[in-house]
Coordinates of C-alpha atoms (C1' of nucleotides) in Angstrom, one line a residue:
Chain A
M1 CA 0.1 -0.4 0.0
V2 CA 1.6 3.5 -1.2
R3 CA 0.3 6.3 0.1
P4 CA 0.8 9.8 -1.6
M5 CA 3.8 11.6 -0.5
E6 CA 3.8 15.4 1.0
S7 CA 5.7 18.0 -1.1
D8 CA 8.7 18.7 1.3
S9 CA 9.1 14.9 1.5
G10 CA 9.3 14.5 -1.9
A11 CA 11.9 17.4 -2.4
R12 CA 13.7 15.1 0.2
L13 CA 13.5 12.1 -2.0
E14 CA 14.4 14.4 -4.7
R15 CA 18.0 14.6 -3.1
L16 CA 18.4 11.4 -1.7
S17 CA 17.7 9.5 -4.8
G18 CA 20.5 12.4 -6.7
M19 CA 22.8 11.7 -3.4
L20 CA 22.1 7.4 -4.2
K21 CA 22.8 7.9 -7.8
R22 CA 25.8 10.1 -7.3
R23 CA 27.3 8.3 -4.7
G24 CA 27.0 4.6 -5.9
F25 CA 24.6 3.3 -4.2
I26 CA 21.6 2.7 -6.6
L27 CA 21.7 4.1 -10.7
P28 CA 18.8 3.5 -13.5
A29 CA 20.3 0.7 -15.4
F30 CA 21.7 1.0 -19.0
E31 CA 21.7 5.0 -18.9
I32 CA 23.3 5.6 -22.2
H33 CA 20.9 3.7 -24.3
G34 CA 17.8 5.3 -22.5
G35 CA 17.6 3.2 -19.9
S36 CA 14.5 0.6 -19.3
K37 CA 11.7 1.2 -16.5
G38 CA 11.9 -0.8 -13.6
L39 CA 15.4 -2.4 -14.3
Y40 CA 18.3 -1.0 -12.0
D41 CA 21.8 -1.5 -10.9
F42 CA 23.6 -1.4 -7.8
G43 CA 26.6 0.7 -8.3
P44 CA 29.6 0.0 -6.7
N45 CA 28.8 1.2 -2.8
G46 CA 25.4 -0.1 -3.7
G47 CA 26.8 -3.4 -4.3
R48 CA 28.9 -4.3 -1.1
L49 CA 25.6 -2.8 0.5
R50 CA 23.3 -5.4 -0.9
N51 CA 25.7 -8.4 -0.8
R52 CA 26.3 -7.5 3.2
V53 CA 22.5 -7.3 3.6
N54 CA 22.2 -10.6 1.5
Q55 CA 25.3 -12.6 3.9
L56 CA 23.4 -11.6 7.2
W57 CA 19.7 -12.7 5.7
L58 CA 21.4 -16.1 5.2
E59 CA 23.1 -16.0 8.1
H60 CA 20.0 -15.0 9.8
W61 CA 18.5 -18.1 9.3
T62 CA 20.8 -20.8 9.1
S63 CA 21.5 -19.9 12.6
M64 CA 18.2 -21.9 12.9
G65 CA 20.2 -24.8 12.3
N66 CA 17.6 -26.9 10.2
V67 CA 18.1 -24.4 7.7
T68 CA 20.0 -24.8 4.9
E69 CA 20.8 -22.5 1.4
I70 CA 20.2 -23.5 -2.2
S71 CA 20.0 -21.7 -5.1
C72 CA 18.0 -23.0 -8.4
P73 CA 18.0 -21.8 -11.7
T74 CA 15.7 -18.7 -12.7
I75 CA 15.2 -20.3 -16.3
T76 CA 12.1 -22.4 -15.8
P77 CA 9.9 -24.9 -17.7
Y78 CA 6.7 -24.4 -18.2
E79 CA 5.5 -27.1 -17.0
V80 CA 7.0 -26.4 -13.4
L81 CA 5.2 -22.5 -13.5
E82 CA 1.7 -24.2 -14.4
A83 CA 2.2 -27.3 -11.9
S84 CA 2.7 -24.3 -9.6
G85 CA -0.8 -21.8 -11.0
H86 CA 1.3 -19.2 -11.8
V87 CA 0.4 -19.6 -15.7
G88 CA -3.0 -19.4 -14.9
E89 CA -2.8 -17.1 -11.7
F90 CA -0.2 -14.6 -13.2
S91 CA -2.3 -14.2 -16.2
D92 CA -4.9 -11.6 -16.7
Y93 CA -7.6 -11.8 -19.4
M94 CA -7.6 -8.0 -20.4
T95 CA -10.2 -6.6 -23.4
S96 CA -10.1 -2.7 -24.5
C97 CA -13.0 -0.4 -25.4
I98 CA -13.1 0.5 -28.4
S99 CA -14.1 3.7 -28.0
C100 CA -12.0 5.5 -26.0
D101 CA -9.1 2.1 -25.3
E102 CA -9.3 1.9 -22.0
V103 CA -8.4 -1.3 -20.6
S104 CA -10.1 -3.4 -18.2
R105 CA -9.9 -6.8 -16.4
A106 CA -12.5 -9.1 -18.4
D107 CA -13.4 -10.9 -15.3
T108 CA -13.9 -7.4 -13.5
L109 CA -16.2 -6.3 -15.6
L110 CA -18.4 -9.7 -15.7
E111 CA -18.4 -9.5 -12.0
E112 CA -22.2 -9.0 -12.1
F113 CA -22.9 -11.4 -14.6
H114 CA -21.7 -14.8 -13.3
P115 CA -20.4 -15.7 -10.0
N116 CA -17.2 -16.2 -9.9
P117 CA -15.9 -15.0 -13.5
D118 CA -12.4 -15.8 -12.4
S119 CA -12.5 -19.7 -12.6
L120 CA -13.7 -18.6 -16.7
S121 CA -11.5 -19.6 -19.1
K122 CA -10.7 -17.8 -22.0
L123 CA -12.9 -18.3 -24.4
E124 CA -16.2 -18.7 -21.5
L125 CA -15.1 -14.8 -20.9
Q126 CA -15.0 -14.1 -24.2
S127 CA -18.7 -15.4 -25.0
L128 CA -19.9 -14.0 -22.0
L129 CA -18.1 -10.3 -22.5
E130 CA -20.2 -10.4 -26.1
K131 CA -23.3 -11.9 -24.6
S132 CA -23.3 -9.2 -21.5
A133 CA -21.7 -6.2 -22.8
P134 CA -21.1 -4.8 -19.6
Q135 CA -20.2 -0.9 -20.1
C136 CA -17.1 0.5 -19.8
P137 CA -15.6 2.1 -17.1
A138 CA -14.4 5.2 -18.7
C139 CA -16.5 6.0 -21.1
G140 CA -19.7 4.1 -20.2
T141 CA -20.0 2.4 -24.3
N142 CA -20.2 -1.1 -24.3
K143 CA -18.2 -2.4 -27.4
W144 CA -14.3 -4.5 -26.2
S145 CA -12.7 -6.2 -28.6
T146 CA -11.1 -9.2 -28.2
I147 CA -9.9 -10.7 -25.0
I148 CA -6.0 -11.4 -24.7
S149 CA -4.2 -12.8 -21.9
Q150 CA -1.7 -10.5 -20.5
N151 CA 0.9 -12.9 -18.2
L152 CA 3.3 -11.7 -15.7
M153 CA 6.1 -13.6 -16.2
F154 CA 9.1 -13.3 -19.1
S155 CA 8.8 -16.0 -21.3
T156 CA 11.7 -17.1 -23.3
R157 CA 12.8 -20.9 -25.0
I158 CA 14.4 -22.9 -23.8
G159 CA 16.8 -24.5 -26.2
A160 CA 16.8 -23.2 -30.0
G161 CA 14.4 -22.8 -33.0
N162 CA 11.8 -25.6 -33.1
S163 CA 13.6 -27.9 -30.3
G164 CA 13.0 -25.2 -28.0
R165 CA 11.2 -26.2 -25.3
E166 CA 8.7 -23.4 -23.0
G167 CA 9.5 -21.9 -20.3
F168 CA 9.4 -18.7 -18.3
L169 CA 12.4 -16.3 -15.5
R170 CA 11.1 -17.5 -12.5
P171 CA 8.6 -15.3 -10.9
E172 CA 9.3 -16.1 -7.3
T173 CA 12.5 -18.6 -5.9
A174 CA 10.4 -21.0 -4.1
Q175 CA 9.3 -23.4 -7.0
G176 CA 13.1 -24.7 -7.1
M177 CA 12.5 -25.2 -3.1
F178 CA 9.7 -26.8 -3.6
T179 CA 10.5 -29.4 -6.7
S180 CA 13.8 -30.1 -4.5
F181 CA 12.2 -31.3 -1.8
P182 CA 12.7 -34.9 -2.4
A183 CA 16.8 -34.1 -2.0
L184 CA 16.1 -31.9 1.0
Y185 CA 14.1 -34.3 2.6
R186 CA 17.0 -36.4 2.7
H187 CA 19.1 -34.2 3.6
F188 CA 17.7 -33.1 7.1
R189 CA 17.5 -37.4 7.5
E190 CA 13.8 -37.5 6.8
K191 CA 13.0 -35.2 10.1
L192 CA 10.5 -32.3 9.6
P193 CA 10.9 -29.5 10.4
F194 CA 13.6 -28.0 8.0
G195 CA 13.5 -25.2 5.9
A196 CA 15.7 -24.1 3.2
V197 CA 16.4 -20.5 2.1
Q198 CA 17.8 -18.9 -1.3
I199 CA 18.3 -15.2 -2.5
G200 CA 18.2 -14.9 -6.5
K201 CA 16.8 -12.9 -8.9
G202 CA 13.1 -13.3 -9.9
Y203 CA 11.8 -11.5 -12.7
R204 CA 7.5 -10.1 -13.4
N205 CA 7.5 -8.1 -16.5
E206 CA 4.8 -5.4 -14.6
I207 CA 2.4 -3.5 -16.4
S208 CA 4.1 -0.2 -15.0
P209 CA 6.8 -0.2 -12.8
R210 CA 6.9 2.7 -10.7
Q211 CA 8.5 4.3 -8.0
G212 CA 11.5 3.9 -8.0
M213 CA 13.0 0.2 -5.6
I214 CA 9.7 -0.5 -5.4
R215 CA 8.2 -2.0 -8.1
L216 CA 10.8 -4.1 -10.6
R217 CA 11.2 -6.1 -13.6
E218 CA 13.9 -8.1 -11.9
F219 CA 14.8 -7.9 -8.2
N220 CA 16.2 -9.8 -5.3
M221 CA 14.2 -11.9 -3.7
A222 CA 15.6 -13.6 -0.6
E223 CA 12.8 -16.5 0.8
M224 CA 12.8 -19.6 3.1
E225 CA 10.5 -22.9 2.2
Y226 CA 9.9 -23.8 5.8
F227 CA 8.5 -27.0 5.9
I228 CA 6.4 -28.6 8.8
D229 CA 3.9 -31.3 9.9
P230 CA 0.9 -29.8 10.1
E231 CA -0.2 -32.0 13.5
A232 CA 2.7 -32.1 15.4
P233 CA 2.4 -29.6 18.4
L234 CA 4.5 -26.2 18.5
N235 CA 6.7 -25.4 21.0
H236 CA 8.2 -22.3 19.9
D237 CA 9.7 -20.6 22.5
Y238 CA 8.6 -16.6 22.3
T239 CA 10.0 -14.9 25.6
Q240 CA 12.7 -13.4 24.0
W241 CA 10.3 -11.5 22.7
S242 CA 8.4 -11.0 25.4
G243 CA 9.1 -7.8 26.1
L244 CA 8.1 -6.7 22.6
Q245 CA 5.1 -5.0 21.0
M246 CA 4.7 -5.1 17.6
V247 CA 1.9 -3.2 15.8
M248 CA -0.6 -5.5 14.0
L249 CA -3.2 -4.8 11.7
S250 CA -5.4 -7.2 11.9
E251 CA -7.8 -9.0 9.5
D252 CA -10.6 -9.0 12.5
K253 CA -9.5 -6.7 15.3
G254 CA -8.3 -3.7 13.7
E255 CA -4.5 -1.9 14.4
L256 CA -3.2 -3.5 17.6
S257 CA 0.0 -3.4 19.2
I258 CA 0.9 -6.1 20.9
T259 CA 3.3 -9.1 21.8
I260 CA 3.8 -12.1 19.5
A261 CA 2.7 -14.8 22.4
E262 CA 0.1 -12.1 23.6
A263 CA -1.1 -12.5 19.2
V264 CA -0.5 -16.2 18.9
D265 CA -2.3 -17.1 21.6
S266 CA -5.3 -15.0 21.0
G267 CA -5.2 -16.5 17.3
I268 CA -5.1 -13.3 15.9
I269 CA -2.3 -15.0 13.9
R270 CA -3.5 -18.1 12.8
H271 CA -0.1 -20.5 13.4
G272 CA 2.2 -20.6 15.7
T273 CA 4.6 -20.6 13.2
V274 CA 3.8 -17.5 11.3
G275 CA 4.1 -15.9 14.2
L276 CA 8.2 -17.2 14.9
F277 CA 8.9 -16.0 11.3
M278 CA 7.3 -12.5 12.4
A279 CA 9.5 -12.1 15.5
K280 CA 12.2 -13.3 13.6
T281 CA 11.4 -11.1 10.6
Y282 CA 11.5 -8.1 12.9
D283 CA 14.3 -8.7 14.2
F284 CA 16.6 -9.1 10.9
L285 CA 15.2 -5.7 9.9
V286 CA 16.4 -4.0 12.7
N287 CA 19.1 -5.4 12.3
V288 CA 19.9 -4.6 9.0
G289 CA 18.9 -0.4 10.1
I290 CA 15.3 -0.6 9.8
D291 CA 14.0 2.1 12.4
K292 CA 12.1 0.1 14.4
S293 CA 9.5 2.5 15.0
R294 CA 8.5 2.3 11.4
I295 CA 7.6 -1.4 11.0
R296 CA 4.3 -2.9 10.9
F297 CA 2.6 -6.2 9.6
R298 CA -0.3 -6.2 8.1
Q299 CA -2.7 -9.4 7.6
H300 CA -4.1 -9.8 4.6
E301 CA -7.8 -9.9 3.8
T302 CA -8.9 -13.2 3.1
N303 CA -10.0 -12.1 -0.5
E304 CA -7.0 -10.6 -0.9
M305 CA -4.3 -13.4 -0.3
A306 CA -2.4 -15.3 -3.1
H307 CA -3.6 -18.2 -4.6
Y308 CA -1.5 -20.2 -2.6
A309 CA -2.0 -18.9 0.8
T310 CA -4.2 -20.2 3.8
D311 CA -2.9 -17.1 6.0
C312 CA -0.7 -13.9 5.2
W313 CA 1.1 -11.1 7.1
D314 CA 3.5 -8.6 5.8
A315 CA 5.1 -6.9 7.4
E316 CA 5.3 -3.0 5.9
I317 CA 8.1 -0.2 6.3
H318 CA 7.3 3.2 6.1
G319 CA 9.5 5.5 4.0
S320 CA 9.6 8.4 1.2
Y321 CA 6.7 5.8 -0.3
G322 CA 4.4 5.4 2.6
W323 CA 3.7 2.5 3.8
V324 CA 5.5 -0.3 1.7
E325 CA 5.3 -3.7 1.7
C326 CA 8.6 -5.6 2.0
V327 CA 8.6 -9.1 3.6
G328 CA 5.3 -11.7 3.6
I329 CA 5.2 -14.1 5.2
A330 CA 2.8 -17.0 4.5
H331 CA 0.9 -19.7 5.4
R332 CA 0.9 -22.0 2.1
G333 CA -0.7 -25.3 3.8
C334 CA 0.3 -27.9 1.6
Y335 CA -0.4 -26.5 -2.1
D336 CA 2.2 -26.2 -3.9
L337 CA 3.9 -29.6 -2.9
Q338 CA 0.5 -31.1 -3.3
S339 CA 0.4 -29.3 -7.1
H340 CA 3.3 -30.7 -8.2
E341 CA 2.7 -34.3 -6.9
N342 CA -1.0 -33.8 -8.8
Y343 CA 1.4 -32.7 -11.8
T344 CA 3.9 -35.3 -12.0
G345 CA 2.7 -38.3 -10.4
K346 CA 6.2 -37.8 -7.9
T347 CA 5.8 -38.9 -4.0
L348 CA 6.3 -35.2 -2.0
R349 CA 5.7 -36.3 1.2
A350 CA 7.5 -37.3 4.8
R351 CA 6.7 -40.0 6.9
R352 CA 4.5 -39.3 10.4
E353 CA 5.6 -42.9 12.9
F354 CA 2.5 -43.2 14.6
P355 CA 3.4 -43.2 18.7
E356 CA 1.5 -47.0 18.5
P357 CA 1.8 -49.6 16.2
K358 CA -2.1 -49.8 14.4
E359 CA -2.7 -53.3 14.4
V360 CA -4.8 -53.6 10.8
I361 CA -7.1 -56.9 10.5
I362 CA -7.4 -57.8 7.0
D363 CA -10.1 -60.7 6.8
G364 CA -11.9 -60.8 3.6
W365 CA -11.2 -61.9 0.2
T366 CA -8.7 -61.6 -3.0
I367 CA -8.6 -63.2 -6.5
E368 CA -6.7 -66.4 -7.6
G369 CA -4.6 -65.3 -10.3
S370 CA -4.4 -68.3 -11.7
V371 CA -7.9 -68.2 -12.3
A372 CA -9.6 -65.3 -12.0
G373 CA -6.4 -63.7 -14.9
P374 CA -7.2 -66.4 -18.0
A375 CA -10.9 -65.7 -16.9
F376 CA -11.6 -62.1 -16.7
R377 CA -8.7 -60.9 -18.4
S378 CA -8.6 -57.4 -19.0
Q379 CA -10.9 -56.8 -16.4
A380 CA -9.1 -58.6 -13.8
G381 CA -7.6 -55.8 -12.4
Q382 CA -11.5 -54.5 -11.6
V383 CA -12.4 -57.6 -10.4
K384 CA -9.6 -57.4 -8.1
D385 CA -10.7 -54.2 -6.8
A386 CA -14.3 -54.9 -6.0
V387 CA -13.2 -58.6 -4.7
E388 CA -11.1 -56.8 -2.1
K389 CA -13.6 -55.2 -0.7
L390 CA -16.5 -57.1 -0.4
P391 CA -17.3 -58.5 3.4
S392 CA -15.9 -61.1 4.8
D393 CA -19.2 -63.8 5.0
T394 CA -20.0 -62.6 1.1
Q395 CA -21.2 -66.8 -0.9
F396 CA -20.0 -67.3 -4.3
P397 CA -20.8 -67.1 -7.1
C398 CA -21.6 -63.5 -6.7
E399 CA -22.2 -60.5 -8.6
I400 CA -19.9 -58.2 -9.1
I401 CA -20.8 -54.3 -10.8
L402 CA -18.3 -53.1 -12.8
D403 CA -18.1 -50.3 -14.5
K404 CA -20.0 -51.1 -17.5
E405 CA -21.3 -55.0 -17.1
V406 CA -21.7 -57.3 -14.0
V407 CA -19.7 -60.1 -14.1
V408 CA -20.1 -63.4 -12.0
V409 CA -17.8 -64.2 -9.6
D410 CA -17.6 -67.9 -8.6
S411 CA -15.0 -70.0 -5.4
S412 CA -12.7 -70.9 -8.1
H413 CA -11.7 -67.1 -8.6
V414 CA -11.3 -66.3 -5.0
K415 CA -9.2 -67.3 -2.0
R416 CA -9.8 -65.8 1.5
L417 CA -7.2 -63.2 2.4
Q418 CA -6.7 -63.4 5.9
R419 CA -3.4 -61.4 7.9
T420 CA -3.3 -59.0 10.5
D421 CA -0.6 -55.5 9.1
L422 CA 1.6 -53.6 11.6
I423 CA 1.0 -50.1 10.5
T424 CA 3.3 -47.9 11.6
G425 CA 3.3 -44.6 10.5
E426 CA 1.7 -43.0 7.6
W427 CA 2.7 -40.1 4.5
F428 CA 1.8 -36.7 4.3
I429 CA 2.2 -34.0 2.6
P430 CA 3.8 -31.3 4.6
H431 CA 2.9 -27.8 4.6
V432 CA 4.9 -25.2 4.5
V433 CA 5.4 -21.3 5.7
E434 CA 7.2 -19.4 3.8
P435 CA 8.7 -15.9 4.9
A436 CA 9.5 -13.6 1.6
F437 CA 11.8 -11.1 1.5
G438 CA 12.0 -8.2 -1.5
I439 CA 15.9 -7.3 -0.9
D440 CA 15.3 -4.2 -3.1
R441 CA 12.5 -2.6 -1.1
I442 CA 14.1 -3.2 2.2
I443 CA 17.5 -2.0 0.9
W444 CA 15.3 1.2 -0.1
H445 CA 14.1 1.7 3.4
I446 CA 17.5 1.1 4.8
L447 CA 19.0 3.7 3.0
D448 CA 15.8 6.6 3.1
H449 CA 16.0 5.6 6.9
A450 CA 19.5 5.9 7.0
Y451 CA 19.7 9.3 5.3
Q452 CA 20.0 12.6 7.1
E453 CA 20.1 15.8 6.7
I454 CA 21.5 17.7 9.4
E455 CA 22.5 21.8 10.3
K456 CA 26.4 22.2 10.2
Q457 CA 27.6 25.1 11.0
D458 CA 24.6 26.8 9.1
E459 CA 25.2 24.6 6.3
S460 CA 22.7 21.7 5.0
Y461 CA 25.1 18.4 6.2
T462 CA 24.0 14.6 4.8
V463 CA 25.0 11.7 6.9
M464 CA 24.3 8.3 6.1
R465 CA 24.4 6.4 9.5
L466 CA 23.6 3.3 8.4
N467 CA 24.0 0.0 10.4
P468 CA 28.3 -0.8 10.6
D469 CA 27.0 -4.3 9.4
V470 CA 25.8 -3.4 5.9
V471 CA 28.6 0.2 5.2
P472 CA 29.8 -0.5 1.9
V473 CA 33.1 0.5 3.4
D474 CA 34.3 0.0 7.0
Y475 CA 37.2 2.8 7.4
A476 CA 38.3 5.8 5.2
V477 CA 42.3 6.3 5.6
F478 CA 43.2 10.1 5.3
P479 CA 47.2 11.4 5.0
L480 CA 46.4 14.5 6.6
F481 CA 48.7 15.8 3.6
E482 CA 50.8 13.8 0.9
K483 CA 53.7 14.6 2.6
N484 CA 56.8 13.7 4.8
G485 CA 56.4 10.6 4.6
M486 CA 52.4 10.6 5.9
Q487 CA 51.1 8.9 2.8
E488 CA 53.2 6.2 2.7
I489 CA 51.8 5.5 6.4
A490 CA 48.5 6.1 5.4
Q491 CA 48.7 3.6 2.8
K492 CA 50.3 1.3 4.6
V493 CA 47.5 1.5 7.3
S494 CA 45.0 1.5 4.2
N495 CA 46.4 -1.9 3.1
I496 CA 46.4 -3.5 6.7
L497 CA 43.1 -3.0 7.1
N498 CA 42.0 -4.2 3.9
S499 CA 44.0 -7.3 4.6
K500 CA 41.4 -8.7 7.2
R501 CA 38.9 -10.9 5.9
G502 CA 35.4 -9.4 5.0
V503 CA 37.1 -5.8 5.9
V504 CA 36.5 -2.5 3.5
A505 CA 39.1 0.7 3.7
I506 CA 39.1 3.7 1.4
Y507 CA 42.7 5.5 0.8
D508 CA 41.5 9.3 -0.3
S509 CA 44.4 12.2 -0.2
S510 CA 42.4 14.4 -2.5
G511 CA 40.9 17.6 -0.8
S512 CA 40.6 19.3 2.6
I513 CA 40.5 17.2 5.1
G514 CA 37.0 18.7 6.3
R515 CA 35.9 17.8 2.6
R516 CA 37.3 13.8 3.2
Y517 CA 35.5 14.0 6.4
A518 CA 31.8 14.6 4.4
R519 CA 33.1 12.0 1.8
A520 CA 32.6 9.9 3.7
D521 CA 30.4 10.7 5.7
E522 CA 27.5 10.5 2.6
I523 CA 28.6 7.3 2.1
G524 CA 28.3 6.4 5.6
I525 CA 31.6 5.2 6.4
P526 CA 31.6 5.1 10.7
I527 CA 35.1 5.1 11.1
C528 CA 37.3 7.7 9.2
V529 CA 41.9 7.1 10.3
T530 CA 43.8 10.4 9.7
I531 CA 47.6 10.4 9.9
D532 CA 49.6 13.4 10.8
H533 CA 52.2 14.9 12.2
Q534 CA 52.3 13.0 15.8
S535 CA 51.9 9.8 13.6
L536 CA 55.3 10.3 12.3
D537 CA 56.3 10.2 15.4
D538 CA 54.3 7.8 17.8
D539 CA 52.6 5.7 15.4
S540 CA 49.6 6.7 16.4
V541 CA 46.6 8.2 14.7
T542 CA 43.0 9.5 15.2
L543 CA 39.9 7.7 14.8
R544 CA 37.1 10.1 14.0
Q545 CA 33.6 8.6 14.2
R546 CA 30.5 9.3 12.2
D547 CA 28.0 9.6 14.0
T548 CA 29.2 11.7 17.1
G549 CA 32.5 13.4 15.4
E550 CA 34.6 12.3 18.5
Q551 CA 38.1 11.5 17.6
K552 CA 40.7 9.2 19.8
R553 CA 44.4 8.3 19.2
V554 CA 45.4 5.0 19.0
Q555 CA 48.5 3.2 18.0
I556 CA 48.8 1.8 14.1
L557 CA 49.1 -2.0 16.2
D558 CA 45.6 -1.5 17.9
L559 CA 43.5 -1.3 14.9
Chain B
rG1 C1' -2.7 0.1 -21.0
rC2 C1' -5.7 5.7 -20.6
rG3 C1' -4.0 10.8 -19.1
rA4 C1' -1.7 14.9 -17.1
rG5 C1' 3.6 17.1 -16.3
rU6 C1' 8.7 16.6 -17.5
rG7 C1' 13.2 15.7 -19.7
rU8 C1' 20.6 20.8 -20.0
rA9 C1' 27.4 18.3 -17.2
rG10 C1' 28.6 13.6 -12.2
rU11 C1' 24.6 16.6 -8.7
rG12 C1' 21.0 20.9 -9.0
rU13 C1' 20.2 24.8 -11.8
rA14 C1' 19.8 28.9 -15.9
rG15 C1' 17.9 29.5 -20.9
rU16 C1' 12.1 34.6 -24.7
rG17 C1' 13.9 30.8 -32.7
rG18 C1' 19.7 33.7 -33.6
rU19 C1' 27.6 34.5 -30.5
rU20 C1' 31.3 29.6 -28.1
rA21 C1' 24.6 27.2 -24.1
rU22 C1' 24.4 30.0 -18.2
rC23 C1' 25.6 29.7 -12.5
rA24 C1' 26.3 26.9 -8.2
rC25 C1' 28.2 22.4 -6.0
rC26 C1' 31.1 18.3 -7.9
rG27 C1' 35.6 15.4 -10.5
rG28 C1' 41.2 15.6 -11.7
rG29 C1' 45.6 18.5 -11.3
rC30 C1' 49.0 21.4 -8.9
rG31 C1' 49.7 24.6 -4.6
rU32 C1' 49.0 26.1 0.5
rU33 C1' 46.9 24.8 5.4
rG34 C1' 48.0 21.4 12.0
rC35 C1' 41.5 18.2 11.6
rC36 C1' 35.5 18.8 10.1
rA37 C1' 32.4 20.9 2.6
rA38 C1' 39.0 26.7 4.1
rC39 C1' 41.3 29.2 -0.2
rG40 C1' 43.9 29.9 -5.3
rC41 C1' 45.5 28.8 -10.1
rC42 C1' 44.4 25.3 -14.0
rU43 C1' 41.1 22.0 -15.8
rG44 C1' 36.5 18.3 -17.0
rA45 C1' 31.7 17.3 -18.3
rA46 C1' 25.4 18.4 -20.5
rC47 C1' 20.8 20.2 -24.9
rC48 C1' 16.9 12.2 -24.0
rC49 C1' 16.8 9.6 -29.0
rG50 C1' 15.0 10.0 -34.2
rG51 C1' 11.6 13.0 -37.7
rG52 C1' 9.8 17.9 -39.4
rU53 C1' 8.9 23.4 -39.2
rU54 C1' 12.4 26.9 -40.1
rC55 C1' 17.8 30.6 -43.3
rG56 C1' 18.4 29.1 -38.3
rA57 C1' 15.9 24.5 -33.0
rG58 C1' 17.9 23.3 -25.9
rU59 C1' 13.4 26.5 -27.3
rC60 C1' 8.2 25.2 -31.8
rC61 C1' 5.2 20.7 -33.4
rC62 C1' 5.3 14.9 -34.2
rG63 C1' 6.9 10.3 -32.3
rG64 C1' 9.6 7.0 -29.5
rC65 C1' 12.2 6.7 -24.7
rG66 C1' 13.1 7.8 -19.6
rC67 C1' 11.5 10.1 -15.0
rC68 C1' 7.3 11.6 -12.2
rC69 C1' 2.1 11.7 -10.8
rG70 C1' -3.6 10.0 -11.2
rC71 C1' -6.7 6.2 -12.5
rA72 C1' -6.3 1.3 -13.9
rC73 C1' -2.9 -3.1 -13.0
rC74 C1' -0.2 -5.4 -9.4
rA75 C1' 2.2 -8.9 -3.9

RNA sequence: GCGAGUGUAGUGUAGUGGUUAUCACCGGGCGUUGCCAACGCCUGAACCCGGGUUCGAGUCCCGGCGCCCGCACCA
C-alpha cells in the first residue's frame, strides 16, 4: 500500500535519489541507452551493501540449525509454473474499450453477470463478454475488443528453434525449493521441520513499474520454505520477544500493539510458526538498520490472499513512499507440494510414525490370480479391487458390478485373505510456511532511514547513519597531507585494514580533510582513520566516529 | 494500458527561434593550510533519441524512450 507523499518529503526524496546515484548506491540501469523502466543497477557502494544484507539474511535463517541454503535456476520450464498455478494465476485476461481504449480486466467487468468470473476460461469469458456487453467504466459504451491474455511472467524458449521448449524466468524463487523437496528431505535425515533458503533474482513483467526501487521487473528475492508437519505440536519459545510490542493490523481486530505470544495465543496470528517468523523478521529488519518505529505487520484480507496462501502477514516499512510491503510471511498449506505431486505423479511427502503401531486386521477375499486372470482378462484388475471390498461373509458365486457390465465371480476365482498388518506410520504432504523478502525494497528503506540531513555550521550536511554491519566501506584512511611520509603510513594502514577478511577500507587524499570527512559521511563510513604529524613520531593515528565526530588516538598496531 | 506533467555536465539549475549554452556544487591536477564541505590557479563535463517546421531549433510541432503523478493493474 502506497500513500501519496507530502511535498517537502518529495523534495527530500529527490535529494536522496540524487545522492544515491551520485555516490554509486543505486542507479538506473543501461542509462546511456535510454534506460529501461523497472531495472536498476547497484553501483560500487550499493553492490557491496546488497551483498552484506544478503549475507546477514542467510546467516539469520541458517542459524536456526535446521535450515540450509540452495540455489536454483532462474530459467524455469513451462510445466513447473503450470503445476504451481502461475501460468493460470499470473495471467490476466484483458480487453480494451473500442471507443476510448481503456483497458480492463475481463473478469472484473463480468462480475455482475457471473458468480465467479475468475474461474472462467478465456473462451467462456469471451462469449460472456459478448453476450452481456458490460459498460466501460471510463466512457460508458459497451463495445469491447477480443480478450487477450496478459501474463506477468517473462517467457522464453529453452533451446534453439523448433526443438526449443517453452519456459519462463521465475517469478519467485520458491518453486525450485518445492521441486527439490525430495533432496531436502533426505538431506535432513527425513525429519521435519526443516527449511531451505534461497537468495536470487525473480522476474515479473510488471505492467507499470513505479517508484524507483519499489516495483521492479527484475528484483532480488530472499525466501525460505519451512516444511512442517501440520499435526505436530508446536513448542516455539517466544520469551525473547516478551518485551516487544509489535504493531499489527489484523483482519478481524484492526490495529493492535501486542506481543507475538499474545497474538499467537489469541488466534490473531493463525499459526505459531507464522508468529515465530514474524518476530524473527522484525529482528532481521532492525539488525540491518530499519527504524523499529516504522515497522508494522499487516494481515491479508481473506479475499486478497495469493492463490496459494491460507494466512499471510506482510511486514510493512514506512518510508518516502508511505507504507510499503517488504516481506510476506505466508502459510501456504500443502498447496505447492500437492500441486507438483498431482502434476508429476511423484511423491512429495514426509512420513509420520504413529506413537503406537496400529494393528489392522484384514479378513476378506482376494482373487486367485491363476484362475481369475485368464477368466476375466483385461477386467481382472477391476475384479480384484471389487472382490477385496467384499465383506468376509460373502457367498460365492456372486455378481459384481463393474463400470459397464456385471460379471459373475464364483468360488474358484477367489481365495480367503486373512492377515494382520502392523501400520507404524503414514505419509503426508508437509505444510509450508514461507517468509519472502523483497531485498530491494528493504535496501531502499535501509538507505531511506539512514539518510539524514543535518545542519552543520549553518549549512545542510548529509550523513548516512547506516548500521556498521551493512556499510559498503568500513574505514576511510586519510593522510592529513601527502608529504613528510604521511602518505606512506596511510597507504600502509589502508593495506593492513584491507587485508583483514571482510573489511573494506578506502584511501583518500584528495581535497581538504573536512571535505574528505564529508564524503565519508555521505556514504556512511563509520570510522575515518587520519594520519597526522604525530603519527610520524609515535605510530599513532586518530579515529573519528561518523555519528559523533569524536576522535580518539590509537596505536596503528591496535587497529 | 489510459491521461497529465517533465527531460540541459556526476548533481542541482539558467536559458523569450539567432554569439563559443548560464551558474553553483562536483570530479581531476598543482600549490597552500596542523583535523570537519577553507583558499588560489589550471582543468574536465550536458541540451534523452528520431523525424518535422525554419535561413537558423536546447527553445515550436509529431513520434519514441526515460522519470514523476493520477486512474487502472499488481504481492
